[in-house]
Amino acid sequence: MIRCILPSARAAFAIGATICLLVAPAVHAQRLPDTVLPEHYTLALTPDLKTATFSGIESIDVSVKEPVNSITLNSAEIAFQSVIVNAGGKEQKAAVSLDAEKEQATFTFPDKLPTGKAILSIAYTGILNNELRGFYLSKTERRNYAVTQFEPTDARRAYPSFDEPALKATYDVSLVVDANDTAISNSPVATDTPGPIVGKHTLKFLTTPRMSTYLAAFLVGDFQCSTGEQDGVAIRVCATPDKVALTPYGVEVTKYVLHYYNTYFGIPYPLKKLDLIGLPDFEAGAMENFGAITYRETDLLLDAKTASADAKKEVALVIAHEMAHQWFGDLVTMQWWDNIWLNEGFATWMENKAVATMHPEWNIEESVATEESSTLNLDAQPTIRAIRAKADTPDEINQMFDGIAYGKASDVLLTVENYLGAETFRKGVHNYLAAHLYSNATAEDFWGAQTANSHKPIDKIMESLVAQPGEPLLTFGQPAHGKVSVEQRRFFLSPAIEPDTTHKWTLPVCFKTASGSQDCRLLTPKDSSLKSPEGLFFANAGGKGYYRTAYPASVYAALVAKVETGLAPTERISLIGDEWAQVRANKASVGAYLDLVTAIKADSSAEVLRSALNNVNTVATKIAATPEEKNALAAWLRSTFAPEYAKLGLATANDSANTRDLRAELFAVLGYYGNDPGVIAQSSQIADGYLADPGSVDPTLGQTALYIAARHGDVALFDRLQKIFETSTDPELQSTALRLLAEFQDPALVQRALDYAVSGKVRNQDAAFQLARPLQSDQTRDQTWQYIQNNWDKVQAQLTTNTGGRLVGATGSFCSEASRDDVQKFFSSHKVAASGSVLTRAIGSINGCVELRSLQEPNLKQWLAAQSKQ
């Protein structure tokens, strides 16, 4: 399943990053017995889109490992009509007992079932729910659709099943649907016949490969598709009829990525077809169902002529992510959810490789470096988990889909690949996949394959990074005579936390050489020094190592002096991230960080500038506490970056992708935190032109201008955006318009935006975001929080089982002890499903902000005062 929904880079600058959803663990393990195992499912489903129900006829071929009187499998929100077993030449009717808490059904038989083969025959009914999980309704103004989302533990809501990833089986699926509708499942259609109900037809699909329950997919409606073919595989990108014109871009990306993966893995995509389907209601970003990948519309559908670079990049990355899962996750699946990183970390790592090759002008490596720095900040929090952690219950399993499983796991793979070399690592990946086709694997299986192939201690490196929480800080001494001292310890953002001295890692440390290459050395827990090359000393060549660094003052000064000439863009991003981490830990002053930002103000890389300014965002919102401080910081931003913006001049058709990004990044900081009157006025003009004709304006700048214009916008702009959201068929423009309603600062318009979010006119997949966004702004936070408390019944009605955690997480944007206490008190009496750990992290974030402000605000005042005298 794709990573948490994140705004674009410049939108994140404006509203803050969305926190990955974490949920509170339940108490009891809910694993199934291992006495009966599935081999094959035959499913015939008949959904009724008007009554929001469905009926199912199911048979499960099972293998009975020892004589049993009962069979237990998973089931939720299912009503059983009959359950019969055929085993040992005898048919028996089962008594059915349900355990709603464990989401299990037990079938008990009069006589024991003998060891060997048996067939369960089940007739049942279920509901097409509104919770965006299981078999659920997705709606447009014109009609309903029946669609599925099963990962991690919701296949049991569509069909009684052995709903655990290691219990793989093959499937024969039939869907009985209205005569004018079609259906999509994992395999191609085998037959399409009228009936058996008048006005219906039955689509029967070819038998699937062996796969886990959560990878099945059933989609019913009037979907229309664009088609293509690559390497003998039929490709379709599908959508509702009004959006089918936005599917061709997805076809082209899919064709490229499929060929890239076939070549890279050395194992061809195993199915005859690959469908990608955009759904009107979808909680996650996308889902890697084997051969039938489902997407939120904004992550698949766009108009290539008018879409922003961010939108094109995001769609390409999401497509590549889910397609990587066809190998990592579908073809080879983790044995259990504690190793979900084997799915998500690999898919995140692979998406970047594929898209970087397809679009080198997008500088994906630099974006990866920025994301790694963000992940390191996440991993430096006190309550963070290890990559591999206990997960038995559905709540514990859902907790695993976070920035650690996606970001940290991907970064660890990047670290190891960089150490081994790309081709050696690729061969290890191939060997791992080839050894576990259509089966399951563990972390040990992967790093064992890499160790055997490379003859290097990858098992020790990866185990230290996967099994332990947190990250290493490497503190270097003064290099001399080809050696440098180094001390490693666990790093925390909070200076109040003393790390456990027993936390040590085995790490490849790659030094930058005078020739621009790297010299990698293995640091073990026992090492206190390493060999180092001559020249400019930088201990994270390429910015690909998963660790923070700290240098002596003279070494750091030398790096800053040569930051633009001696370091590559990814290395500059790494240095920026490490210095900001030192500020957070109170080992460096915020003034020193802003001096570093000054040193890279003319950087030619948009991503380097973005990485630096992301932290300036935090200075503006978390450290600057008074209007005077915010105004002084804005003045510095204008004096520093307005000349750089002016140098770029007006946008032209010949601008590179990087130049467009750089112009938009400078425009954003000047308009959003620099309060530049000229930029604010210009944003209104650009936004007006962009809304009137998206093709008339550079879409990257147009989207950025819209955020600034909305922040200073009036009722006329609000009305215009609301109309676009309600009438546009372009998912990017529509979702942008909705997000912007939460950007307005006028209290009356803030009230309108909040009322609209809970009005029922905003899909419940989006409502929580619309309430979370204004919580992340200084100007609207208090009003929004008061609204949420005063209108809790309306707010709660918009939250699905999972989206409530996003709203709770956004309260972490407060920065006072009084607000922290208020948040704790409110949610202690207004419980939100699946949000216990999110609340803990939000409280930790508030405490971290209070600490950061108390330590660094005096430094900021002093630095700003010095700037005003220059």
PDB file of C-alpha atoms in Angstrom, residues 199-437:
ATOM      1  CA  GLY A 199     -30.754  -7.789 -16.246  1.00  0.00           C
ATOM      2  CA  LYS A 200     -27.373  -9.145 -15.096  1.00  0.00           C
ATOM      3  CA  HIS A 201     -24.355 -10.765 -16.689  1.00  0.00           C
ATOM      4  CA  THR A 202     -21.614 -12.909 -15.167  1.00  0.00           C
ATOM      5  CA  LEU A 203     -17.939 -12.217 -15.722  1.00  0.00           C
ATOM      6  CA  LYS A 204     -15.718 -15.147 -14.861  1.00  0.00           C
ATOM      7  CA  PHE A 205     -12.008 -14.493 -14.540  1.00  0.00           C
ATOM      8  CA  LEU A 206      -9.033 -16.753 -15.196  1.00  0.00           C
ATOM      9  CA  THR A 207      -7.427 -18.521 -12.259  1.00  0.00           C
ATOM     10  CA  THR A 208      -4.954 -16.311 -10.385  1.00  0.00           C
ATOM     11  CA  PRO A 209      -1.465 -17.253  -9.265  1.00  0.00           C
ATOM     12  CA  ARG A 210      -0.970 -18.170  -5.602  1.00  0.00           C
ATOM     13  CA  MET A 211      -1.414 -14.950  -3.664  1.00  0.00           C
ATOM     14  CA  SER A 212      -2.299 -13.570  -0.259  1.00  0.00           C
ATOM     15  CA  THR A 213      -5.894 -12.710   0.622  1.00  0.00           C
ATOM     16  CA  TYR A 214      -5.236  -8.967   0.871  1.00  0.00           C
ATOM     17  CA  LEU A 215      -4.221  -8.830  -2.814  1.00  0.00           C
ATOM     18  CA  ALA A 216      -7.580  -9.889  -4.256  1.00  0.00           C
ATOM     19  CA  ALA A 217      -9.625  -7.172  -5.967  1.00  0.00           C
ATOM     20  CA  PHE A 218     -13.218  -6.809  -7.197  1.00  0.00           C
ATOM     21  CA  LEU A 219     -14.321  -3.607  -8.961  1.00  0.00           C
ATOM     22  CA  VAL A 220     -17.783  -3.070 -10.415  1.00  0.00           C
ATOM     23  CA  GLY A 221     -19.106  -0.133 -12.459  1.00  0.00           C
ATOM     24  CA  ASP A 222     -18.958   1.526 -15.855  1.00  0.00           C
ATOM     25  CA  PHE A 223     -15.184   1.993 -15.927  1.00  0.00           C
ATOM     26  CA  GLN A 224     -13.592   3.030 -19.207  1.00  0.00           C
ATOM     27  CA  CYS A 225      -9.933   2.552 -20.066  1.00  0.00           C
ATOM     28  CA  SER A 226      -7.002   3.595 -22.210  1.00  0.00           C
ATOM     29  CA  THR A 227      -4.902   0.666 -23.367  1.00  0.00           C
ATOM     30  CA  GLY A 228      -1.339  -0.234 -24.197  1.00  0.00           C
ATOM     31  CA  GLU A 229       1.036  -3.186 -24.364  1.00  0.00           C
ATOM     32  CA  GLN A 230       4.539  -3.807 -23.112  1.00  0.00           C
ATOM     33  CA  ASP A 231       6.651  -6.965 -23.114  1.00  0.00           C
ATOM     34  CA  GLY A 232       3.597  -9.053 -24.027  1.00  0.00           C
ATOM     35  CA  VAL A 233       1.473  -7.685 -21.163  1.00  0.00           C
ATOM     36  CA  ALA A 234      -1.874  -5.964 -21.864  1.00  0.00           C
ATOM     37  CA  ILE A 235      -2.014  -2.649 -19.993  1.00  0.00           C
ATOM     38  CA  ARG A 236      -5.133  -0.661 -19.120  1.00  0.00           C
ATOM     39  CA  VAL A 237      -5.526   2.554 -17.161  1.00  0.00           C
ATOM     40  CA  CYS A 238      -9.172   2.940 -16.180  1.00  0.00           C
ATOM     41  CA  ALA A 239     -11.417   5.583 -14.644  1.00  0.00           C
ATOM     42  CA  THR A 240     -15.000   6.698 -14.431  1.00  0.00           C
ATOM     43  CA  PRO A 241     -16.262   7.767 -17.910  1.00  0.00           C
ATOM     44  CA  ASP A 242     -15.904  11.497 -17.228  1.00  0.00           C
ATOM     45  CA  LYS A 243     -12.180  11.096 -16.486  1.00  0.00           C
ATOM     46  CA  VAL A 244     -11.057   8.562 -19.072  1.00  0.00           C
ATOM     47  CA  ALA A 245      -9.380  11.382 -21.054  1.00  0.00           C
ATOM     48  CA  LEU A 246      -6.921  11.719 -18.151  1.00  0.00           C
ATOM     49  CA  THR A 247      -5.624   8.130 -18.403  1.00  0.00           C
ATOM     50  CA  PRO A 248      -3.068   8.174 -21.301  1.00  0.00           C
ATOM     51  CA  TYR A 249      -0.230   9.592 -19.170  1.00  0.00           C
ATOM     52  CA  GLY A 250      -0.580   6.633 -16.830  1.00  0.00           C
ATOM     53  CA  VAL A 251      -0.367   4.206 -19.747  1.00  0.00           C
ATOM     54  CA  GLU A 252       2.937   5.665 -20.902  1.00  0.00           C
ATOM     55  CA  VAL A 253       4.445   5.603 -17.413  1.00  0.00           C
ATOM     56  CA  THR A 254       3.259   2.018 -16.883  1.00  0.00           C
ATOM     57  CA  LYS A 255       4.801   0.828 -20.137  1.00  0.00           C
ATOM     58  CA  TYR A 256       8.174   2.317 -19.264  1.00  0.00           C
ATOM     59  CA  VAL A 257       8.205   1.078 -15.673  1.00  0.00           C
ATOM     60  CA  LEU A 258       7.094  -2.448 -16.588  1.00  0.00           C
ATOM     61  CA  HIS A 259       9.967  -2.874 -19.017  1.00  0.00           C
ATOM     62  CA  TYR A 260      12.397  -1.333 -16.520  1.00  0.00           C
ATOM     63  CA  TYR A 261      11.343  -3.757 -13.777  1.00  0.00           C
ATOM     64  CA  ASN A 262      11.362  -6.791 -16.067  1.00  0.00           C
ATOM     65  CA  THR A 263      14.953  -5.925 -16.938  1.00  0.00           C
ATOM     66  CA  TYR A 264      16.087  -4.985 -13.437  1.00  0.00           C
ATOM     67  CA  PHE A 265      14.645  -7.962 -11.594  1.00  0.00           C
ATOM     68  CA  GLY A 266      15.456 -10.468 -14.340  1.00  0.00           C
ATOM     69  CA  ILE A 267      12.044 -12.008 -13.582  1.00  0.00           C
ATOM     70  CA  PRO A 268       9.215 -11.105 -15.976  1.00  0.00           C
ATOM     71  CA  TYR A 269       5.945  -9.714 -14.681  1.00  0.00           C
ATOM     72  CA  PRO A 270       3.966 -12.957 -14.151  1.00  0.00           C
ATOM     73  CA  LEU A 271       0.433 -12.039 -15.290  1.00  0.00           C
ATOM     74  CA  LYS A 272      -1.098 -11.568 -18.739  1.00  0.00           C
ATOM     75  CA  LYS A 273      -2.568  -8.164 -17.941  1.00  0.00           C
ATOM     76  CA  LEU A 274      -2.015  -5.180 -15.678  1.00  0.00           C
ATOM     77  CA  ASP A 275      -4.884  -2.830 -14.855  1.00  0.00           C
ATOM     78  CA  LEU A 276      -4.568   0.492 -13.025  1.00  0.00           C
ATOM     79  CA  ILE A 277      -7.892   1.932 -11.862  1.00  0.00           C
ATOM     80  CA  GLY A 278      -8.637   5.389 -10.490  1.00  0.00           C
ATOM     81  CA  LEU A 279     -11.407   5.412  -7.853  1.00  0.00           C
ATOM     82  CA  PRO A 280     -13.516   8.388  -6.724  1.00  0.00           C
ATOM     83  CA  ASP A 281     -13.339   7.296  -3.052  1.00  0.00           C
ATOM     84  CA  PHE A 282     -10.072   5.835  -1.850  1.00  0.00           C
ATOM     85  CA  GLU A 283      -8.471   6.331   1.533  1.00  0.00           C
ATOM     86  CA  ALA A 284      -4.854   5.484   0.786  1.00  0.00           C
ATOM     87  CA  GLY A 285      -2.820   6.699  -2.171  1.00  0.00           C
ATOM     88  CA  ALA A 286      -2.961   3.378  -4.016  1.00  0.00           C
ATOM     89  CA  MET A 287      -3.095  -0.388  -3.482  1.00  0.00           C
ATOM     90  CA  GLU A 288      -1.023  -3.041  -5.198  1.00  0.00           C
ATOM     91  CA  ASN A 289      -3.684  -5.711  -5.825  1.00  0.00           C
ATOM     92  CA  PHE A 290      -2.051  -8.356  -8.026  1.00  0.00           C
ATOM     93  CA  GLY A 291      -2.776  -7.312 -11.610  1.00  0.00           C
ATOM     94  CA  ALA A 292      -5.477  -4.776 -10.637  1.00  0.00           C
ATOM     95  CA  ILE A 293      -3.888  -1.809  -8.888  1.00  0.00           C
ATOM     96  CA  THR A 294      -6.291   0.755  -7.433  1.00  0.00           C
ATOM     97  CA  TYR A 295      -5.547   4.460  -6.979  1.00  0.00           C
ATOM     98  CA  ARG A 296      -6.877   7.641  -5.525  1.00  0.00           C
ATOM     99  CA  GLU A 297      -7.725   9.660  -8.640  1.00  0.00           C
ATOM    100  CA  THR A 298      -5.126  12.350  -7.962  1.00  0.00           C
ATOM    101  CA  ASP A 299      -2.385   9.691  -7.917  1.00  0.00           C
ATOM    102  CA  LEU A 300      -3.210   8.293 -11.352  1.00  0.00           C
ATOM    103  CA  LEU A 301      -5.187  10.701 -13.524  1.00  0.00           C
ATOM    104  CA  LEU A 302      -3.931  13.957 -15.031  1.00  0.00           C
ATOM    105  CA  ASP A 303      -3.886  16.130 -18.107  1.00  0.00           C
ATOM    106  CA  ALA A 304      -0.289  15.998 -19.275  1.00  0.00           C
ATOM    107  CA  LYS A 305      -0.664  19.323 -21.102  1.00  0.00           C
ATOM    108  CA  THR A 306      -1.623  21.362 -18.032  1.00  0.00           C
ATOM    109  CA  ALA A 307      -0.439  19.319 -15.046  1.00  0.00           C
ATOM    110  CA  SER A 308       2.248  20.711 -12.773  1.00  0.00           C
ATOM    111  CA  ALA A 309       5.652  19.065 -12.599  1.00  0.00           C
ATOM    112  CA  ASP A 310       4.876  18.016  -9.025  1.00  0.00           C
ATOM    113  CA  ALA A 311       1.695  16.264 -10.174  1.00  0.00           C
ATOM    114  CA  LYS A 312       3.455  14.429 -12.997  1.00  0.00           C
ATOM    115  CA  LYS A 313       6.251  13.377 -10.701  1.00  0.00           C
ATOM    116  CA  GLU A 314       3.871  12.186  -7.988  1.00  0.00           C
ATOM    117  CA  VAL A 315       1.746  10.148 -10.391  1.00  0.00           C
ATOM    118  CA  ALA A 316       4.845   8.542 -11.887  1.00  0.00           C
ATOM    119  CA  LEU A 317       6.236   7.700  -8.442  1.00  0.00           C
ATOM    120  CA  VAL A 318       2.974   6.225  -7.200  1.00  0.00           C
ATOM    121  CA  ILE A 319       2.574   4.119 -10.340  1.00  0.00           C
ATOM    122  CA  ALA A 320       6.163   2.901 -10.009  1.00  0.00           C
ATOM    123  CA  HIS A 321       5.688   2.174  -6.301  1.00  0.00           C
ATOM    124  CA  GLU A 322       2.645  -0.021  -6.812  1.00  0.00           C
ATOM    125  CA  MET A 323       4.158  -1.773  -9.795  1.00  0.00           C
ATOM    126  CA  ALA A 324       7.248  -2.610  -7.744  1.00  0.00           C
ATOM    127  CA  HIS A 325       4.893  -4.362  -5.342  1.00  0.00           C
ATOM    128  CA  GLN A 326       3.937  -6.790  -8.104  1.00  0.00           C
ATOM    129  CA  TRP A 327       7.328  -8.355  -7.342  1.00  0.00           C
ATOM    130  CA  PHE A 328       7.968  -7.172  -3.771  1.00  0.00           C
ATOM    131  CA  GLY A 329       4.750  -8.004  -1.961  1.00  0.00           C
ATOM    132  CA  ASP A 330       2.677  -9.880  -4.528  1.00  0.00           C
ATOM    133  CA  LEU A 331       5.048 -12.355  -6.163  1.00  0.00           C
ATOM    134  CA  VAL A 332       7.114 -12.601  -2.957  1.00  0.00           C
ATOM    135  CA  THR A 333       5.268 -11.624   0.219  1.00  0.00           C
ATOM    136  CA  MET A 334       6.505 -11.031   3.742  1.00  0.00           C
ATOM    137  CA  GLN A 335       5.846 -13.983   6.038  1.00  0.00           C
ATOM    138  CA  TRP A 336       4.052 -11.765   8.518  1.00  0.00           C
ATOM    139  CA  TRP A 337       3.242  -8.085   8.996  1.00  0.00           C
ATOM    140  CA  ASP A 338       6.226  -7.429  11.273  1.00  0.00           C
ATOM    141  CA  ASN A 339       8.270  -7.471   8.062  1.00  0.00           C
ATOM    142  CA  ILE A 340       5.968  -5.169   6.074  1.00  0.00           C
ATOM    143  CA  TRP A 341       9.081  -3.123   5.280  1.00  0.00           C
ATOM    144  CA  LEU A 342      10.039  -5.919   2.864  1.00  0.00           C
ATOM    145  CA  ASN A 343       7.055  -4.692   0.842  1.00  0.00           C
ATOM    146  CA  GLU A 344       6.934  -0.973   1.471  1.00  0.00           C
ATOM    147  CA  GLY A 345      10.614  -0.176   1.853  1.00  0.00           C
ATOM    148  CA  PHE A 346      11.476  -1.989  -1.355  1.00  0.00           C
ATOM    149  CA  ALA A 347       8.646  -0.374  -3.303  1.00  0.00           C
ATOM    150  CA  THR A 348       9.711   3.081  -2.101  1.00  0.00           C
ATOM    151  CA  TRP A 349      13.335   2.387  -3.002  1.00  0.00           C
ATOM    152  CA  MET A 350      12.410   0.988  -6.432  1.00  0.00           C
ATOM    153  CA  GLU A 351       9.981   3.782  -7.353  1.00  0.00           C
ATOM    154  CA  ASN A 352      12.831   6.261  -7.145  1.00  0.00           C
ATOM    155  CA  LYS A 353      15.149   4.152  -9.307  1.00  0.00           C
ATOM    156  CA  ALA A 354      12.593   3.680 -12.067  1.00  0.00           C
ATOM    157  CA  VAL A 355      11.421   7.289 -12.217  1.00  0.00           C
ATOM    158  CA  ALA A 356      14.972   8.664 -11.979  1.00  0.00           C
ATOM    159  CA  THR A 357      15.859   6.666 -15.087  1.00  0.00           C
ATOM    160  CA  MET A 358      12.704   7.700 -16.909  1.00  0.00           C
ATOM    161  CA  HIS A 359      13.062  11.400 -16.032  1.00  0.00           C
ATOM    162  CA  PRO A 360      16.655  12.363 -15.171  1.00  0.00           C
ATOM    163  CA  GLU A 361      15.656  16.033 -15.402  1.00  0.00           C
ATOM    164  CA  TRP A 362      13.560  15.600 -12.247  1.00  0.00           C
ATOM    165  CA  ASN A 363      16.681  15.078 -10.103  1.00  0.00           C
ATOM    166  CA  ILE A 364      15.048  12.291  -8.103  1.00  0.00           C
ATOM    167  CA  GLU A 365      18.275  11.556  -6.206  1.00  0.00           C
ATOM    168  CA  GLU A 366      18.094  15.011  -4.664  1.00  0.00           C
ATOM    169  CA  SER A 367      14.471  14.499  -3.634  1.00  0.00           C
ATOM    170  CA  VAL A 368      15.473  11.198  -2.047  1.00  0.00           C
ATOM    171  CA  ALA A 369      18.153  12.997  -0.026  1.00  0.00           C
ATOM    172  CA  THR A 370      15.575  15.488   1.262  1.00  0.00           C
ATOM    173  CA  GLU A 371      13.172  12.700   2.181  1.00  0.00           C
ATOM    174  CA  GLU A 372      15.955  10.820   3.974  1.00  0.00           C
ATOM    175  CA  SER A 373      16.679  13.859   6.123  1.00  0.00           C
ATOM    176  CA  SER A 374      12.983  14.061   7.002  1.00  0.00           C
ATOM    177  CA  THR A 375      12.952  10.365   7.895  1.00  0.00           C
ATOM    178  CA  LEU A 376      16.001  10.821  10.108  1.00  0.00           C
ATOM    179  CA  ASN A 377      14.084  13.523  11.998  1.00  0.00           C
ATOM    180  CA  LEU A 378      11.193  11.105  12.462  1.00  0.00           C
ATOM    181  CA  ASP A 379      13.549   8.375  13.628  1.00  0.00           C
ATOM    182  CA  ALA A 380      15.100  10.712  16.203  1.00  0.00           C
ATOM    183  CA  GLN A 381      11.920  10.893  18.272  1.00  0.00           C
ATOM    184  CA  PRO A 382      11.809   9.074  21.595  1.00  0.00           C
ATOM    185  CA  THR A 383       8.731   6.908  20.938  1.00  0.00           C
ATOM    186  CA  ILE A 384       9.775   5.637  17.518  1.00  0.00           C
ATOM    187  CA  ARG A 385       9.690   1.925  16.718  1.00  0.00           C
ATOM    188  CA  ALA A 386      12.230  -0.305  14.997  1.00  0.00           C
ATOM    189  CA  ILE A 387      11.723  -1.231  11.343  1.00  0.00           C
ATOM    190  CA  ARG A 388      10.734  -4.705  12.472  1.00  0.00           C
ATOM    191  CA  ALA A 389       8.344  -4.625  15.408  1.00  0.00           C
ATOM    192  CA  LYS A 390       5.651  -6.780  16.978  1.00  0.00           C
ATOM    193  CA  ALA A 391       2.341  -6.785  15.096  1.00  0.00           C
ATOM    194  CA  ASP A 392      -0.362  -9.362  15.801  1.00  0.00           C
ATOM    195  CA  THR A 393      -3.724  -7.611  15.927  1.00  0.00           C
ATOM    196  CA  PRO A 394      -5.319  -5.542  13.148  1.00  0.00           C
ATOM    197  CA  ASP A 395      -4.548  -2.358  15.098  1.00  0.00           C
ATOM    198  CA  GLU A 396      -0.919  -3.330  15.614  1.00  0.00           C
ATOM    199  CA  ILE A 397      -0.632  -4.264  11.946  1.00  0.00           C
ATOM    200  CA  ASN A 398      -2.057  -0.929  10.794  1.00  0.00           C
ATOM    201  CA  GLN A 399       0.501   0.776  12.988  1.00  0.00           C
ATOM    202  CA  MET A 400       3.264  -0.658  10.800  1.00  0.00           C
ATOM    203  CA  PHE A 401       2.302   1.448   7.766  1.00  0.00           C
ATOM    204  CA  ASP A 402       4.296   4.508   8.740  1.00  0.00           C
ATOM    205  CA  GLY A 403       7.345   6.542   7.836  1.00  0.00           C
ATOM    206  CA  ILE A 404       9.607   3.842   9.229  1.00  0.00           C
ATOM    207  CA  ALA A 405       8.301   1.032   6.996  1.00  0.00           C
ATOM    208  CA  TYR A 406       8.417   3.278   3.928  1.00  0.00           C
ATOM    209  CA  GLY A 407      11.090   5.907   4.482  1.00  0.00           C
ATOM    210  CA  LYS A 408      13.629   4.363   6.823  1.00  0.00           C
ATOM    211  CA  ALA A 409      13.472   0.942   5.186  1.00  0.00           C
ATOM    212  CA  SER A 410      14.009   2.522   1.765  1.00  0.00           C
ATOM    213  CA  ASP A 411      16.929   4.570   3.081  1.00  0.00           C
ATOM    214  CA  VAL A 412      18.550   1.493   4.614  1.00  0.00           C
ATOM    215  CA  LEU A 413      18.337  -0.261   1.257  1.00  0.00           C
ATOM    216  CA  LEU A 414      19.910   2.788  -0.393  1.00  0.00           C
ATOM    217  CA  THR A 415      22.727   2.704   2.151  1.00  0.00           C
ATOM    218  CA  VAL A 416      23.443  -0.964   1.445  1.00  0.00           C
ATOM    219  CA  GLU A 417      23.178  -0.571  -2.333  1.00  0.00           C
ATOM    220  CA  ASN A 418      25.601   2.356  -2.225  1.00  0.00           C
ATOM    221  CA  TYR A 419      28.060   0.267  -0.202  1.00  0.00           C
ATOM    222  CA  LEU A 420      27.887  -2.833  -2.409  1.00  0.00           C
ATOM    223  CA  GLY A 421      27.519  -1.168  -5.787  1.00  0.00           C
ATOM    224  CA  ALA A 422      24.374  -1.174  -7.906  1.00  0.00           C
ATOM    225  CA  GLU A 423      25.007  -4.368  -9.872  1.00  0.00           C
ATOM    226  CA  THR A 424      26.078  -6.493  -6.904  1.00  0.00           C
ATOM    227  CA  PHE A 425      23.009  -5.356  -5.012  1.00  0.00           C
ATOM    228  CA  ARG A 426      20.745  -6.047  -8.010  1.00  0.00           C
ATOM    229  CA  LYS A 427      22.018  -9.624  -8.246  1.00  0.00           C
ATOM    230  CA  GLY A 428      21.252 -10.108  -4.560  1.00  0.00           C
ATOM    231  CA  VAL A 429      17.722  -8.810  -5.126  1.00  0.00           C
ATOM    232  CA  HIS A 430      17.244 -11.201  -8.040  1.00  0.00           C
ATOM    233  CA  ASN A 431      18.490 -14.158  -6.009  1.00  0.00           C
ATOM    234  CA  TYR A 432      16.139 -13.297  -3.143  1.00  0.00           C
ATOM    235  CA  LEU A 433      13.104 -13.059  -5.426  1.00  0.00           C
ATOM    236  CA  ALA A 434      13.967 -16.174  -7.400  1.00  0.00           C
ATOM    237  CA  ALA A 435      14.254 -18.219  -4.215  1.00  0.00           C
ATOM    238  CA  HIS A 436      10.769 -17.280  -2.961  1.00  0.00           C
ATOM    239  CA  LEU A 437       8.515 -16.960  -6.032  1.00  0.00           C
TER     240      LEU A 437
END
